[in-house]
mmCIF file of C-alpha atoms in Angstrom:
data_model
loop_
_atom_site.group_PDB
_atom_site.id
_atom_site.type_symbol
_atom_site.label_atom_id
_atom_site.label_comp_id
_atom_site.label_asym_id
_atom_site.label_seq_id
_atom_site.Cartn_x
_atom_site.Cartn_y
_atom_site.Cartn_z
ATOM 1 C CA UNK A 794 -170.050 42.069 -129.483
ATOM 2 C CA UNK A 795 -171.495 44.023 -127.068
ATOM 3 C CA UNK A 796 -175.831 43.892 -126.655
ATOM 4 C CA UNK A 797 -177.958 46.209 -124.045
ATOM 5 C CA UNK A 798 -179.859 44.195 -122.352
ATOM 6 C CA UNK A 799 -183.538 43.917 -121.731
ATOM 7 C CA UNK A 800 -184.593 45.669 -118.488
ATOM 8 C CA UNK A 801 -186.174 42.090 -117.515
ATOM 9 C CA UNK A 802 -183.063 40.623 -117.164
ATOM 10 C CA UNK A 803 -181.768 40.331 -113.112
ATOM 11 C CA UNK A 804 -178.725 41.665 -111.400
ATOM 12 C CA UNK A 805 -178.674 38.736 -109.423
ATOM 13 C CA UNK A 806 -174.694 37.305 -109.055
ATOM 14 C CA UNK A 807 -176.295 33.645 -109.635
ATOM 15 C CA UNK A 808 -178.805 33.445 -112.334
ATOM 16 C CA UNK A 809 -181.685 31.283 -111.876
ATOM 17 C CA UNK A 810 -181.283 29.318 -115.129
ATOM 18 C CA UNK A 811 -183.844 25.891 -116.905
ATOM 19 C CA UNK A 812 -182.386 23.170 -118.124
ATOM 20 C CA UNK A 813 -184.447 21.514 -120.992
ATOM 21 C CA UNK A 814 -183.064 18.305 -122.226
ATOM 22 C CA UNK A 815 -180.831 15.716 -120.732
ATOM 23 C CA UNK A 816 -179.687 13.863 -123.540
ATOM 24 C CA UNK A 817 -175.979 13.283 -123.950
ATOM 25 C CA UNK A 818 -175.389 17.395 -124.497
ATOM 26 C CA UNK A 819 -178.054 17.830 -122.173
ATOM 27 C CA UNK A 820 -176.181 15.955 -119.575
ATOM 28 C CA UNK A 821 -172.711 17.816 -120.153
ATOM 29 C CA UNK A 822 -175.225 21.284 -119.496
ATOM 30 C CA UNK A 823 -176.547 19.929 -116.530
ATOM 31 C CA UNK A 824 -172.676 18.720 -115.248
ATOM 32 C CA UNK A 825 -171.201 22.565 -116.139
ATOM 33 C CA UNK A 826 -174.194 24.503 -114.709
ATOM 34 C CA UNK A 827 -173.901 22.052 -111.451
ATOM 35 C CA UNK A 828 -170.277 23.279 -111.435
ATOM 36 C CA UNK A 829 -170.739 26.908 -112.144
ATOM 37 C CA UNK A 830 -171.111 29.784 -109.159
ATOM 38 C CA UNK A 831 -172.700 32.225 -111.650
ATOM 39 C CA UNK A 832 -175.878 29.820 -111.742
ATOM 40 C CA UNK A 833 -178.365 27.624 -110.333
ATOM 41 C CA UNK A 834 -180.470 25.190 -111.343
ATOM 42 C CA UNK A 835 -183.714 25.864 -110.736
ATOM 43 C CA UNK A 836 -185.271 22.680 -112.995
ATOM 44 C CA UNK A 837 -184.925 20.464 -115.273
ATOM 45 C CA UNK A 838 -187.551 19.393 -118.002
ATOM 46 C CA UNK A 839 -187.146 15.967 -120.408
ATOM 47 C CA UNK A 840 -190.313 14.154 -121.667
ATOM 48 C CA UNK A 841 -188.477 10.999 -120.383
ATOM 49 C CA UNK A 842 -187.241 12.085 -117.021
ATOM 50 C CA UNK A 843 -188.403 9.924 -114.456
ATOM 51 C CA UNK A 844 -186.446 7.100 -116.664
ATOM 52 C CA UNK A 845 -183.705 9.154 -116.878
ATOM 53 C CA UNK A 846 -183.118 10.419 -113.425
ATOM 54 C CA UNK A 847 -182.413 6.855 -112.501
ATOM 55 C CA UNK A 848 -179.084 7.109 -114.533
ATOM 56 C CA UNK A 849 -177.843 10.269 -113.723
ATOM 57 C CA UNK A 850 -177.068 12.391 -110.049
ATOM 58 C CA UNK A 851 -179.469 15.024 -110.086
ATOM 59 C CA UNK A 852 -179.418 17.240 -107.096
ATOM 60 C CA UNK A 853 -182.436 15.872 -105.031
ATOM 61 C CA UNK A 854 -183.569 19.301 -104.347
ATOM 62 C CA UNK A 855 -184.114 19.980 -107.716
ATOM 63 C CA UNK A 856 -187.545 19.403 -109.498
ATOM 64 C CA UNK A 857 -187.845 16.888 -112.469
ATOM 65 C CA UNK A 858 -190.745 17.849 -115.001
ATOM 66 C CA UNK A 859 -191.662 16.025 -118.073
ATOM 67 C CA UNK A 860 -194.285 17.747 -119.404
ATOM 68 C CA UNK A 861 -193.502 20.955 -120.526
ATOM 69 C CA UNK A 862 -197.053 22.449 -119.023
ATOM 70 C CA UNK A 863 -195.653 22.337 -115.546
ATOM 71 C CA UNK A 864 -193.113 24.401 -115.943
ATOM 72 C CA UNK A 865 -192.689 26.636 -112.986
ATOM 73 C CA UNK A 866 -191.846 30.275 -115.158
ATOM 74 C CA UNK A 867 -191.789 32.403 -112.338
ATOM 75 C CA UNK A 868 -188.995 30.368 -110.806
ATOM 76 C CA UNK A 869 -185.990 31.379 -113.423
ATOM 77 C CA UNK A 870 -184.612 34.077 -115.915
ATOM 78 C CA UNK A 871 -183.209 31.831 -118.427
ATOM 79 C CA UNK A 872 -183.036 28.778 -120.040
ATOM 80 C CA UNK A 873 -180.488 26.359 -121.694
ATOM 81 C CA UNK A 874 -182.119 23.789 -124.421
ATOM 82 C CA UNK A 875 -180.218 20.700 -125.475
ATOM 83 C CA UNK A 876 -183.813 19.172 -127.065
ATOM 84 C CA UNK A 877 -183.340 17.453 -130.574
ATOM 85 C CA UNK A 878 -183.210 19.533 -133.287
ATOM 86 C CA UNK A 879 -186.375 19.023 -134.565
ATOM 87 C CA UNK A 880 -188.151 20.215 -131.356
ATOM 88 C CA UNK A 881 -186.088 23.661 -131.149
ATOM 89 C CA UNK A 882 -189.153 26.108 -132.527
ATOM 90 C CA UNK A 883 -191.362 24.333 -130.440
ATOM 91 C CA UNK A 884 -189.382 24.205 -127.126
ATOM 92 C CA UNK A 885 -187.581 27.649 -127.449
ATOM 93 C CA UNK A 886 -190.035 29.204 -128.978
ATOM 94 C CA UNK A 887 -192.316 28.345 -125.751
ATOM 95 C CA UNK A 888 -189.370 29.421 -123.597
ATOM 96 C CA UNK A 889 -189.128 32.628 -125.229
ATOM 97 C CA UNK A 890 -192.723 33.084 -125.414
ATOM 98 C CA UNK A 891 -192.530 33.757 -121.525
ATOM 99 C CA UNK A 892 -189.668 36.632 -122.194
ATOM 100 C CA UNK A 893 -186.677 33.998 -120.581
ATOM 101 C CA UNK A 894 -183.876 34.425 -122.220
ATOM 102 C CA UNK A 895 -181.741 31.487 -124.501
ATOM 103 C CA UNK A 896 -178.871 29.469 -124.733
ATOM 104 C CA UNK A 897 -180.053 27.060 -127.648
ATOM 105 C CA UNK A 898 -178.024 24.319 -128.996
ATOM 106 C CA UNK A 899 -176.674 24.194 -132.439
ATOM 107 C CA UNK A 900 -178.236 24.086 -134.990
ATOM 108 C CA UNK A 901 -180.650 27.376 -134.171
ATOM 109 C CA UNK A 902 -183.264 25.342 -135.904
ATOM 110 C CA UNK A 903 -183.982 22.786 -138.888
ATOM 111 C CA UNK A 904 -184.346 25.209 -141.624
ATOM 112 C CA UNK A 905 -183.490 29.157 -141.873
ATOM 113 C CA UNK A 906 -186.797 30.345 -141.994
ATOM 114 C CA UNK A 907 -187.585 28.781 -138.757
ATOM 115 C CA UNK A 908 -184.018 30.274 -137.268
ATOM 116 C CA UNK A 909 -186.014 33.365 -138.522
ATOM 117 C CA UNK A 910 -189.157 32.832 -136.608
ATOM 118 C CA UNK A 911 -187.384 31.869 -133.412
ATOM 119 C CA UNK A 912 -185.116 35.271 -134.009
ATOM 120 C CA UNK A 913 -188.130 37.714 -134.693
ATOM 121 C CA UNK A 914 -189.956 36.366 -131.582
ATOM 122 C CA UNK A 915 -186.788 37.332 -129.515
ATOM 123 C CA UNK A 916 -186.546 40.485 -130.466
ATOM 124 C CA UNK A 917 -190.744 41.392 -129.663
ATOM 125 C CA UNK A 918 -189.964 39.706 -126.533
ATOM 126 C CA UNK A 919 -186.966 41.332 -125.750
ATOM 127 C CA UNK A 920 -184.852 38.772 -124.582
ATOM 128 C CA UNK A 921 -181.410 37.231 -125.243
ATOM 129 C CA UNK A 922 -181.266 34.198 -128.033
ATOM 130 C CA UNK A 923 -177.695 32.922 -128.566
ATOM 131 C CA UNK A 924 -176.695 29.384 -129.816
ATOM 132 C CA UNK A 925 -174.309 27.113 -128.666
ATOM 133 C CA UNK A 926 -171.586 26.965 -131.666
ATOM 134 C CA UNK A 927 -169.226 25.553 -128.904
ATOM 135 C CA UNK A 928 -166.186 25.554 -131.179
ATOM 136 C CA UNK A 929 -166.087 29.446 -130.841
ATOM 137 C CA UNK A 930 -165.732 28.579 -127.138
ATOM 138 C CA UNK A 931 -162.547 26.561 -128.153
ATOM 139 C CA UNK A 932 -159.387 27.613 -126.818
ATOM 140 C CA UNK A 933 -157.724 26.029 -129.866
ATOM 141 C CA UNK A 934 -159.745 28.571 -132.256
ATOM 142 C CA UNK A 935 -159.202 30.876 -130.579
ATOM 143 C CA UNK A 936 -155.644 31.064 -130.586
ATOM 144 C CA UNK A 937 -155.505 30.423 -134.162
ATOM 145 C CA UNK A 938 -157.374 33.722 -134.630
ATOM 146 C CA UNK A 939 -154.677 35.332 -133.000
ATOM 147 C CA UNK A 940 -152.324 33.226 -134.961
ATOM 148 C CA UNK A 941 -154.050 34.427 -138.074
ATOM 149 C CA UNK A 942 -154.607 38.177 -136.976
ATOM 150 C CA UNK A 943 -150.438 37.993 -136.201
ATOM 151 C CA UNK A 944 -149.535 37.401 -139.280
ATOM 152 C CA UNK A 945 -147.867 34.214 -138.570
ATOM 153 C CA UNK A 946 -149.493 31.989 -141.653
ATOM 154 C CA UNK A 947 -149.132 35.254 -143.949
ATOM 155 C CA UNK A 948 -152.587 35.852 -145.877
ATOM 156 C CA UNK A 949 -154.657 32.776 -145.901
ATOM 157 C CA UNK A 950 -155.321 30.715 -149.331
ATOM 158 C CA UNK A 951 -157.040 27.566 -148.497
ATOM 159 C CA UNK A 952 -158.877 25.989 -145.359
ATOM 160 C CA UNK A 953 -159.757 22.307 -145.087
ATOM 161 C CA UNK A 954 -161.817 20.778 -141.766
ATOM 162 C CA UNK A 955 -162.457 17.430 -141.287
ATOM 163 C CA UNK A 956 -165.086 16.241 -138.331
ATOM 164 C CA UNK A 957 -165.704 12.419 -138.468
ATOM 165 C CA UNK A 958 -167.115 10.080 -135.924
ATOM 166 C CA UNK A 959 -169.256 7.118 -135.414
ATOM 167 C CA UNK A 960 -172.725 6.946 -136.203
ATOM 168 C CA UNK A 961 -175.653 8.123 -133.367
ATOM 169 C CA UNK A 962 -177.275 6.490 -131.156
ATOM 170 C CA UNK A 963 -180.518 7.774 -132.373
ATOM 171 C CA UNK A 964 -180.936 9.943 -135.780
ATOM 172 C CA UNK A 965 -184.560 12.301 -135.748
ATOM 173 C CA UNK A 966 -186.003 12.576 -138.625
ATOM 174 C CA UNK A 967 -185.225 15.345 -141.203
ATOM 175 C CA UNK A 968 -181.391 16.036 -139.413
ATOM 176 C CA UNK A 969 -178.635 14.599 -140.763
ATOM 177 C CA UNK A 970 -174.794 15.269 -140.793
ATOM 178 C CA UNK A 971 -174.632 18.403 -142.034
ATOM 179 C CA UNK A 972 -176.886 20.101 -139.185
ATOM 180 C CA UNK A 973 -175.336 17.838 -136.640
ATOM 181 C CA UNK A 974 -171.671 18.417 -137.646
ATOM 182 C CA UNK A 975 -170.817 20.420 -140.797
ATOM 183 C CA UNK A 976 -172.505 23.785 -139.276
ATOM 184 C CA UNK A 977 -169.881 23.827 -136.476
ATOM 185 C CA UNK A 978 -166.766 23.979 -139.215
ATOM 186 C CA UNK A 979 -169.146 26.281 -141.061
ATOM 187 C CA UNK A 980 -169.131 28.329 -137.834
ATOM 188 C CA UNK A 981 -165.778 28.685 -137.317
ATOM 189 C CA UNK A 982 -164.471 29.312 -140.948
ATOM 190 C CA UNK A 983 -167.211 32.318 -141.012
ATOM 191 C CA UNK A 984 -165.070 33.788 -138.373
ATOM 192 C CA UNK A 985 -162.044 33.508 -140.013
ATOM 193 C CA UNK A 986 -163.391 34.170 -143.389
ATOM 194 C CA UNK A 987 -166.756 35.828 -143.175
ATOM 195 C CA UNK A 988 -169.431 35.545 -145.431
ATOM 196 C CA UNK A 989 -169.584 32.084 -147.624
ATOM 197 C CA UNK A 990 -170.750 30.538 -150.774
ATOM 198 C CA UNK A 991 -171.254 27.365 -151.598
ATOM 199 C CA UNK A 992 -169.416 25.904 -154.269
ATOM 200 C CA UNK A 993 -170.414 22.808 -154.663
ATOM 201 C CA UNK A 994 -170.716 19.472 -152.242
ATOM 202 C CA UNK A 995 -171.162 15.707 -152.597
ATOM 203 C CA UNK A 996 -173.308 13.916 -150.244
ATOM 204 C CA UNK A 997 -173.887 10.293 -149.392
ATOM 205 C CA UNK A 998 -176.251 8.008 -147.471
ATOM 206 C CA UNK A 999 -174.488 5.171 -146.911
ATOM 207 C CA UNK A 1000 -176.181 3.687 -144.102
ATOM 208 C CA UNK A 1001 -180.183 4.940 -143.956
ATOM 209 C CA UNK A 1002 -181.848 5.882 -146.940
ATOM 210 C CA UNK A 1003 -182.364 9.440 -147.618
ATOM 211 C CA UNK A 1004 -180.009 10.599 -144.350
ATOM 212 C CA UNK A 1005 -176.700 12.524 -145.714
ATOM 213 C CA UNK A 1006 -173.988 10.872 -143.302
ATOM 214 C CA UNK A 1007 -171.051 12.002 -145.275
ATOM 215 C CA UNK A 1008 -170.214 14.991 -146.963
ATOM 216 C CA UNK A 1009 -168.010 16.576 -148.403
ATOM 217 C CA UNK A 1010 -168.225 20.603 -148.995
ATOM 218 C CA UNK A 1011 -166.487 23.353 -151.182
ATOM 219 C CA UNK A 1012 -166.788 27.110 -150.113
ATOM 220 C CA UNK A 1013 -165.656 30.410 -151.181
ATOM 221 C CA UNK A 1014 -165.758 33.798 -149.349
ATOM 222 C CA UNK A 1015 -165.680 37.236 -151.771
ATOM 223 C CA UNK A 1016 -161.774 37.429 -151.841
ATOM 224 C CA UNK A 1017 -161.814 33.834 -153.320
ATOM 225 C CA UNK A 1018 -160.154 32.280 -150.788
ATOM 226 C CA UNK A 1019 -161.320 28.707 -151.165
ATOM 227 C CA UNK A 1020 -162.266 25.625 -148.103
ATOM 228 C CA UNK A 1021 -163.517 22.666 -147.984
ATOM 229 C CA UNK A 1022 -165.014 20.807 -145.307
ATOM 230 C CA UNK A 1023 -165.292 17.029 -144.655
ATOM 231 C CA UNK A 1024 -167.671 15.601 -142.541
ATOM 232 C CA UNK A 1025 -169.171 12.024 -141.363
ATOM 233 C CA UNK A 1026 -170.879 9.936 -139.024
ATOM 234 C CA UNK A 1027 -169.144 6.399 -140.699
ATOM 235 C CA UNK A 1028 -165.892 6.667 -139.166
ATOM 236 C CA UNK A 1029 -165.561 4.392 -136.153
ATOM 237 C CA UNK A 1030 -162.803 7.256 -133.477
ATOM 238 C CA UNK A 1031 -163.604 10.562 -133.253
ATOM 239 C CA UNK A 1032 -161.863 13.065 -135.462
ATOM 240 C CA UNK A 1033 -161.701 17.025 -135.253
ATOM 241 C CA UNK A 1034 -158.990 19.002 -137.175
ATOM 242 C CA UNK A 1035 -158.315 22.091 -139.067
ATOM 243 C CA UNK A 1036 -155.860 23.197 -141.712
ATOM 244 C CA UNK A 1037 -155.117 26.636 -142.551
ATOM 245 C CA UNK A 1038 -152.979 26.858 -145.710
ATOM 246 C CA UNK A 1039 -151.284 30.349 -146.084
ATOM 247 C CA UNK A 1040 -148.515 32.585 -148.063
ATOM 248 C CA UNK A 1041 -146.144 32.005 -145.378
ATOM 249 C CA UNK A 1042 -147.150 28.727 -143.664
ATOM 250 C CA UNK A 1043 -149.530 26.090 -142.471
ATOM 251 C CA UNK A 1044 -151.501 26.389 -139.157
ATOM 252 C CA UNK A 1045 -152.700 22.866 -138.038
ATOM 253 C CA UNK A 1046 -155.361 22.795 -135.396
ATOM 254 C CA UNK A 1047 -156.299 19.832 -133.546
ATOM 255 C CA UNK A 1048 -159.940 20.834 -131.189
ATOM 256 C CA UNK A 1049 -160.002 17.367 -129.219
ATOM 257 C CA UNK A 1050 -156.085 18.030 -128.383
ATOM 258 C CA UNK A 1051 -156.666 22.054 -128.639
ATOM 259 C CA UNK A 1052 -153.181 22.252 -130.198
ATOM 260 C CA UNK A 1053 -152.482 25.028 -132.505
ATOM 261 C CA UNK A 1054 -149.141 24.221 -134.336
ATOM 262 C CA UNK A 1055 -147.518 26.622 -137.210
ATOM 263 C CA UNK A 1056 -145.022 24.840 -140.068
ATOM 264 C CA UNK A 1057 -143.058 27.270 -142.638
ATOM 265 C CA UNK A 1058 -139.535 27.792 -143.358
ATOM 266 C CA UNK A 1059 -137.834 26.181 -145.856
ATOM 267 C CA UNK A 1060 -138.755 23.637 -148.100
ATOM 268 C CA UNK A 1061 -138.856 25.702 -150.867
ATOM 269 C CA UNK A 1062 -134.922 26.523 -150.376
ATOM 270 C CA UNK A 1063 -134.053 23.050 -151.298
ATOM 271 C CA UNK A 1064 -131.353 22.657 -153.849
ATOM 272 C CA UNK A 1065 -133.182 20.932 -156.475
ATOM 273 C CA UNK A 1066 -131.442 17.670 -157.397
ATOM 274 C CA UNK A 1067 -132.060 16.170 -161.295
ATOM 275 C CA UNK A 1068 -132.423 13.060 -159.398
ATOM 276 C CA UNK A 1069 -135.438 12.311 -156.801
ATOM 277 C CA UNK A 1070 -133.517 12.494 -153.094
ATOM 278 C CA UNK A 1071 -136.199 11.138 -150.682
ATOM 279 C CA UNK A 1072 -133.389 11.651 -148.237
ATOM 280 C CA UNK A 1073 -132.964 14.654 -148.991
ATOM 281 C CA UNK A 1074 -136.354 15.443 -148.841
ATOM 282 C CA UNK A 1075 -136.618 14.475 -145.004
ATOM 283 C CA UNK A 1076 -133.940 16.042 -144.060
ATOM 284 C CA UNK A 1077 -135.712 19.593 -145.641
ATOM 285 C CA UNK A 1078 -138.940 18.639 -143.717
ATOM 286 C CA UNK A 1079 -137.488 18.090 -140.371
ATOM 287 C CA UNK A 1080 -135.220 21.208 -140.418
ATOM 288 C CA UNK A 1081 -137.980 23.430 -141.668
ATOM 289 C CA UNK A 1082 -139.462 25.859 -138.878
ATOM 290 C CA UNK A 1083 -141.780 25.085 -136.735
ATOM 291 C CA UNK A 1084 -143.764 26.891 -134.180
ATOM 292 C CA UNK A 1085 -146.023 25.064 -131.236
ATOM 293 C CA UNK A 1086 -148.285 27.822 -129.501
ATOM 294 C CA UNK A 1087 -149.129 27.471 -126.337
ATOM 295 C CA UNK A 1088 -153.017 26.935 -125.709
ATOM 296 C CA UNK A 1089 -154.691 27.000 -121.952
ATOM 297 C CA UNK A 1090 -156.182 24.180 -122.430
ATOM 298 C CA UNK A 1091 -160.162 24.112 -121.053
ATOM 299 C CA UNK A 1092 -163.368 22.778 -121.256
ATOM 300 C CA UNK A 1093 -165.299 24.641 -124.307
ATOM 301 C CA UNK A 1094 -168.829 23.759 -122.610
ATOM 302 C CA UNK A 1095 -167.637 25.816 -119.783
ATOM 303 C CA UNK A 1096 -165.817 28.833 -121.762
ATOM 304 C CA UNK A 1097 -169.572 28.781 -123.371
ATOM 305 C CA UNK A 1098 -171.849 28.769 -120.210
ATOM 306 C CA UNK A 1099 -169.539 31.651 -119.178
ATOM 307 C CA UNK A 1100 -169.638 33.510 -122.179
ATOM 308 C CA UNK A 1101 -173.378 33.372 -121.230
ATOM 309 C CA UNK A 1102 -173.038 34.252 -118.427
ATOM 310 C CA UNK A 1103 -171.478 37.442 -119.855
ATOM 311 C CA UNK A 1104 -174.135 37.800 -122.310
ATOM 312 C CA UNK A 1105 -176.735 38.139 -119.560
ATOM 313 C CA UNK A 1106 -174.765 40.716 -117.774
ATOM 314 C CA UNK A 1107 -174.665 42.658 -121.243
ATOM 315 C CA UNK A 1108 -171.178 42.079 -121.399
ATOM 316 C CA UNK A 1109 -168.330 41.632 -124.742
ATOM 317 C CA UNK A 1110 -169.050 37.711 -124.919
ATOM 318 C CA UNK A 1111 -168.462 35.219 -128.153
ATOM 319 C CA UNK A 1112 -171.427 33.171 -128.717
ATOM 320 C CA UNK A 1113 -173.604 33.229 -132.147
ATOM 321 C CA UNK A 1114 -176.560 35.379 -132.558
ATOM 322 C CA UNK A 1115 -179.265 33.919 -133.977
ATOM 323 C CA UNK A 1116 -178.947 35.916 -137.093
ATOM 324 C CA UNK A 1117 -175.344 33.858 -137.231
ATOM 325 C CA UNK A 1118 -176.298 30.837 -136.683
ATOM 326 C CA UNK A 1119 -179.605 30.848 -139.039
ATOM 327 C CA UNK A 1120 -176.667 31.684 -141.446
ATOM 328 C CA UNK A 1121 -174.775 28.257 -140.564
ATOM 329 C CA UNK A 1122 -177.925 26.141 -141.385
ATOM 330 C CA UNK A 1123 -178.725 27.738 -144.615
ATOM 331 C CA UNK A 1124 -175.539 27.427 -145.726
ATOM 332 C CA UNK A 1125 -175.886 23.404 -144.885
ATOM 333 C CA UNK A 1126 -179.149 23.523 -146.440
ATOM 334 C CA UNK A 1127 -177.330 25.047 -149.537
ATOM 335 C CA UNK A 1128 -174.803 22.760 -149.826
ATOM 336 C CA UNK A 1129 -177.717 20.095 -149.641
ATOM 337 C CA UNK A 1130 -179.123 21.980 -152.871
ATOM 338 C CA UNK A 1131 -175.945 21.689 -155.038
ATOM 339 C CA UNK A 1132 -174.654 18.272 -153.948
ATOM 340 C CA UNK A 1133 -173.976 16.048 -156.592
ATOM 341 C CA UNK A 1134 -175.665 12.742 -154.584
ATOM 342 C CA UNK A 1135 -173.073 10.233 -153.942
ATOM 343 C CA UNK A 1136 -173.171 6.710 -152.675
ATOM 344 C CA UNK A 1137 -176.774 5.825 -151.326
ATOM 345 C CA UNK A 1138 -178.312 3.313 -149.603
ATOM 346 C CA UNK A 1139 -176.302 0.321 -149.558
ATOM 347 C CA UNK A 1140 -178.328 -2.742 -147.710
ATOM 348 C CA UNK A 1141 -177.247 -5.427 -145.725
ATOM 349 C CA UNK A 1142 -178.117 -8.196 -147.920
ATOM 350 C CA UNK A 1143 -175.948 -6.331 -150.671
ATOM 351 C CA UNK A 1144 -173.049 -6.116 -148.581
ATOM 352 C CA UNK A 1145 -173.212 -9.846 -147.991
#
């Protein structure tokens, strides 16, 4: 994708960049902008800084603000904001209010009408809005694109993601695991797929009443091919996989490992036996081909903050519009709509 860029943006080699947030995303910003030569910090901005700062090496040089009224806007171009979701319109719409540009976390916003608003204001202010999908920043996805594109999985049929973990620290209300986890899947099969429907989706609250922590979600795109996605905040190690199903194999992508492995071959040659050989059986699924792609393996947070770095400089770069990712939350909120409410609220003293 290729944008021309607003004639307010800099030519400057190191862009003077804000970081608003500093929770634990916040904190990986502020460690990959710290590390970057095609930035500097110019500030950073948290309602709870002067706590914070305690806890975490912040360039002494660098000023803390905690009220977002002191901002100093003549001192940088653009902004990254890792706020909570819930605080997106009012924090980026602020920032973009003074024509900086933005690198906004996923998801754009709670709901796709406010994606919309912050999206509209972008474009009368003429500056850059992306959002951090950070799996598109995955070196693992990406070479499964090019696995894809190749021809190596022959024309795909089915798609399955799971992205598990334990619960958070702290849930805000209104979000729950869809907005926090199930857009990012959403993200990525969009790119592999494109446009996608909603199916159908079953979600439970099985630890606070009335927040979705599990889900499970079943999408179409307009050639049928079908997914499904499986996400939730109850499983105690962190898990973060994707399974490609096509006419000529199975890609299996891991994103923590950023492995990219391709089975096929042929376990459909088998001599079929009128007797079950489980023998037989292994034998057919260790011989059968297998193909382990090799993956540069690298930081996505940094692929990102260099993709927008590349953005700024009006450059081919791969993060989500807002358009995009306004998509990925209605398509969670959607999947909210149709879901066939699972287990709910289950208390302590019934668990006794």
């Amino acid at each position: 994708m290729v944008l021309s860029m607003p004639s307010t943006l800099s030519s400057s080699c190191s862009r003077r960049v804000a970081l608003f947030g500093l929770g634990s995303m916040g904190r990986n910003h502020l460690r990959t902008i710290l590390d970057n030569k095609d930035f500097t910090l110019s500030c950073v901005c948290d309602p709870n800084i002067n706590e914070l700062c305690r806890s975490i090496n912040i360039p002494s040089h660098i000023p803390l603000i905690s009220n977002l009224s002191e901002i100093p806007w003549d001192d940088f171009e653009c902004a990254i904001i890792a706020t909570p979701t819930t605080t997106h319109v009012e924090v980026a719409g602020l920032v973009l209010e003074h024509k900086k540009h933005v690198l906004l976390e996923k998801p754009i916003a709670p709901s796709e009408q406010q994606s919309k608003t912050l999206n509209k204001l972008a474009i009368e202010k003429e500056v850059l809005l992306c959002v951090g999908h950070v799996e598109r920043s995955n070196p693992a996805v990406r070479k499964l694109q090019e696995v894809i594109d190749l021809g190596w999985i022959g024309k795909p049929i089915h798609i399955s993601a799971t992205r598990v973990g334990g619960y958070p620290m702290n849930v805000e209300p209104g979000n729950n695991v869809l907005l926090d986890l199930a857009v990012h899947d959403l993200d990525v099969l969009s790119l592999i797929l494109g446009d996608l429907q909603i199916c159908g989706s079953i979600c439970h609250s099985s630890w606070q009443s009335d927040v979705y922590d599990t889900a499970q979600i079943l999408l179409t795109n307009s050639l049928g091919v079908s997914s499904s996605i499986h996400v939730n905040w109850i499983t105690p190690t962190k898990i973060r996989t994707l399974r490609v199903t096509g006419t000529r194999g199975v890609c299996f992508v891991d994103y923590i490992k950023q492995s990219c492995v391709v089975f096929g071959g042929n376990l459909s040659k088998v001599k079929r036996e009128n007797q079950f050989d489980f023998k037989l059986l292994q034998m057919a699924y260790n011989n059968s081909d297998q193909v382990q792609f090799g993956v540069h393996k690298e930081e996505p947070l940094k692929i990102q903050l260099h993709e927008y770095s590349l953005a700024l400089a009006g450059k081919n770069h791969r993060l989500a519009s807002a358009t995009q990712a306004g998509k990925m939350v209605k398509l969670a909120q959607d999947a909210i709509d149709k879901s066939t409410r699972g287990l709910r609220f289950v208390s302590q003293e019934s668990c006794k």
